[in-house]
């Protein structure tokens, strides 16, 4: 039988510049959004599709294209 992966990662390109925002979802459904640079509605829709409960936002650095949303 295949094991359930510990994490699922989905990349969500946001804004016309298509910055890579990522949603990292643990097996228990809790998730972190990494570098939400824009389009929060698109990010939230992707999280709903993954059945991810966002509990953390991780920013790799403070540029607007990574921290805007």
PDB file of C-alpha atoms in Angstrom:
ATOM      1  CA  UNK A   1       0.000   0.000   0.000  1.00  0.00           C
ATOM      2  CA  UNK A   2       1.294   3.486  -0.843  1.00  0.00           C
ATOM      3  CA  UNK A   3       2.130   5.771   2.040  1.00  0.00           C
ATOM      4  CA  UNK A   4       0.380   9.099   2.414  1.00  0.00           C
ATOM      5  CA  UNK A   5       2.951  11.826   1.742  1.00  0.00           C
ATOM      6  CA  UNK A   6       3.830  13.960   4.744  1.00  0.00           C
ATOM      7  CA  UNK A   7       3.368  17.138   2.686  1.00  0.00           C
ATOM      8  CA  UNK A   8       1.720  18.253  -0.523  1.00  0.00           C
ATOM      9  CA  UNK A   9       3.064  21.318  -2.323  1.00  0.00           C
ATOM     10  CA  UNK A  10       1.167  23.323  -4.910  1.00  0.00           C
ATOM     11  CA  UNK A  11       2.710  26.257  -6.745  1.00  0.00           C
ATOM     12  CA  UNK A  12       0.253  29.057  -7.483  1.00  0.00           C
ATOM     13  CA  UNK A  13       1.585  31.610 -10.003  1.00  0.00           C
ATOM     14  CA  UNK A  14       0.257  35.051  -9.037  1.00  0.00           C
ATOM     15  CA  UNK A  15       0.124  38.483 -10.657  1.00  0.00           C
ATOM     16  CA  UNK A  16       0.970  39.228 -14.291  1.00  0.00           C
ATOM     17  CA  UNK A  17       4.625  38.533 -13.385  1.00  0.00           C
ATOM     18  CA  UNK A  18       3.676  34.963 -12.345  1.00  0.00           C
ATOM     19  CA  UNK A  19       5.620  34.920  -9.101  1.00  0.00           C
ATOM     20  CA  UNK A  20       5.613  31.482  -7.513  1.00  0.00           C
ATOM     21  CA  UNK A  21       3.489  31.443  -4.392  1.00  0.00           C
ATOM     22  CA  UNK A  22       3.444  27.993  -2.793  1.00  0.00           C
ATOM     23  CA  UNK A  23       0.964  26.244  -0.554  1.00  0.00           C
ATOM     24  CA  UNK A  24       2.518  23.545   1.621  1.00  0.00           C
ATOM     25  CA  UNK A  25      -0.137  21.276   3.131  1.00  0.00           C
ATOM     26  CA  UNK A  26       0.647  18.734   5.832  1.00  0.00           C
ATOM     27  CA  UNK A  27      -1.158  15.380   5.924  1.00  0.00           C
ATOM     28  CA  UNK A  28      -3.384  16.731   8.723  1.00  0.00           C
ATOM     29  CA  UNK A  29      -4.663  19.548   6.458  1.00  0.00           C
ATOM     30  CA  UNK A  30      -2.790  22.405   8.136  1.00  0.00           C
ATOM     31  CA  UNK A  31      -0.927  24.543   5.632  1.00  0.00           C
ATOM     32  CA  UNK A  32       1.515  27.376   5.106  1.00  0.00           C
ATOM     33  CA  UNK A  33       1.447  29.856   2.244  1.00  0.00           C
ATOM     34  CA  UNK A  34       4.922  30.852   1.074  1.00  0.00           C
ATOM     35  CA  UNK A  35       5.516  34.239  -0.605  1.00  0.00           C
ATOM     36  CA  UNK A  36       1.925  35.349  -1.295  1.00  0.00           C
ATOM     37  CA  UNK A  37       2.851  38.179  -3.652  1.00  0.00           C
ATOM     38  CA  UNK A  38      -0.648  39.012  -4.890  1.00  0.00           C
ATOM     39  CA  UNK A  39      -4.085  37.729  -5.850  1.00  0.00           C
ATOM     40  CA  UNK A  40      -5.241  36.536  -2.426  1.00  0.00           C
ATOM     41  CA  UNK A  41      -8.550  35.269  -3.880  1.00  0.00           C
ATOM     42  CA  UNK A  42      -6.643  32.975  -6.259  1.00  0.00           C
ATOM     43  CA  UNK A  43      -4.463  31.716  -3.394  1.00  0.00           C
ATOM     44  CA  UNK A  44      -7.485  31.045  -1.187  1.00  0.00           C
ATOM     45  CA  UNK A  45      -9.268  29.202  -4.020  1.00  0.00           C
ATOM     46  CA  UNK A  46      -6.211  26.966  -4.467  1.00  0.00           C
ATOM     47  CA  UNK A  47      -6.152  26.317  -0.702  1.00  0.00           C
ATOM     48  CA  UNK A  48      -9.825  25.329  -0.740  1.00  0.00           C
ATOM     49  CA  UNK A  49      -9.168  22.974  -3.647  1.00  0.00           C
ATOM     50  CA  UNK A  50      -6.378  21.336  -1.619  1.00  0.00           C
ATOM     51  CA  UNK A  51      -8.624  21.237   1.474  1.00  0.00           C
ATOM     52  CA  UNK A  52      -5.857  23.166   3.208  1.00  0.00           C
ATOM     53  CA  UNK A  53      -6.362  25.121   6.419  1.00  0.00           C
ATOM     54  CA  UNK A  54      -3.903  28.003   6.226  1.00  0.00           C
ATOM     55  CA  UNK A  55      -2.299  28.514   9.622  1.00  0.00           C
ATOM     56  CA  UNK A  56       0.997  30.167   8.641  1.00  0.00           C
ATOM     57  CA  UNK A  57       2.314  32.634   6.090  1.00  0.00           C
ATOM     58  CA  UNK A  58       6.013  32.382   5.357  1.00  0.00           C
ATOM     59  CA  UNK A  59       7.853  35.194   3.596  1.00  0.00           C
ATOM     60  CA  UNK A  60      11.269  34.457   2.184  1.00  0.00           C
ATOM     61  CA  UNK A  61      12.044  38.164   1.928  1.00  0.00           C
ATOM     62  CA  UNK A  62      10.270  41.518   2.120  1.00  0.00           C
ATOM     63  CA  UNK A  63       9.949  42.515  -1.523  1.00  0.00           C
ATOM     64  CA  UNK A  64       6.399  43.462  -2.528  1.00  0.00           C
ATOM     65  CA  UNK A  65       6.253  40.679  -5.121  1.00  0.00           C
ATOM     66  CA  UNK A  66       6.645  38.161  -2.297  1.00  0.00           C
ATOM     67  CA  UNK A  67       4.725  39.858   0.503  1.00  0.00           C
ATOM     68  CA  UNK A  68       1.944  41.796  -1.245  1.00  0.00           C
ATOM     69  CA  UNK A  69      -0.986  39.509  -0.493  1.00  0.00           C
TER      70      UNK A  69
END
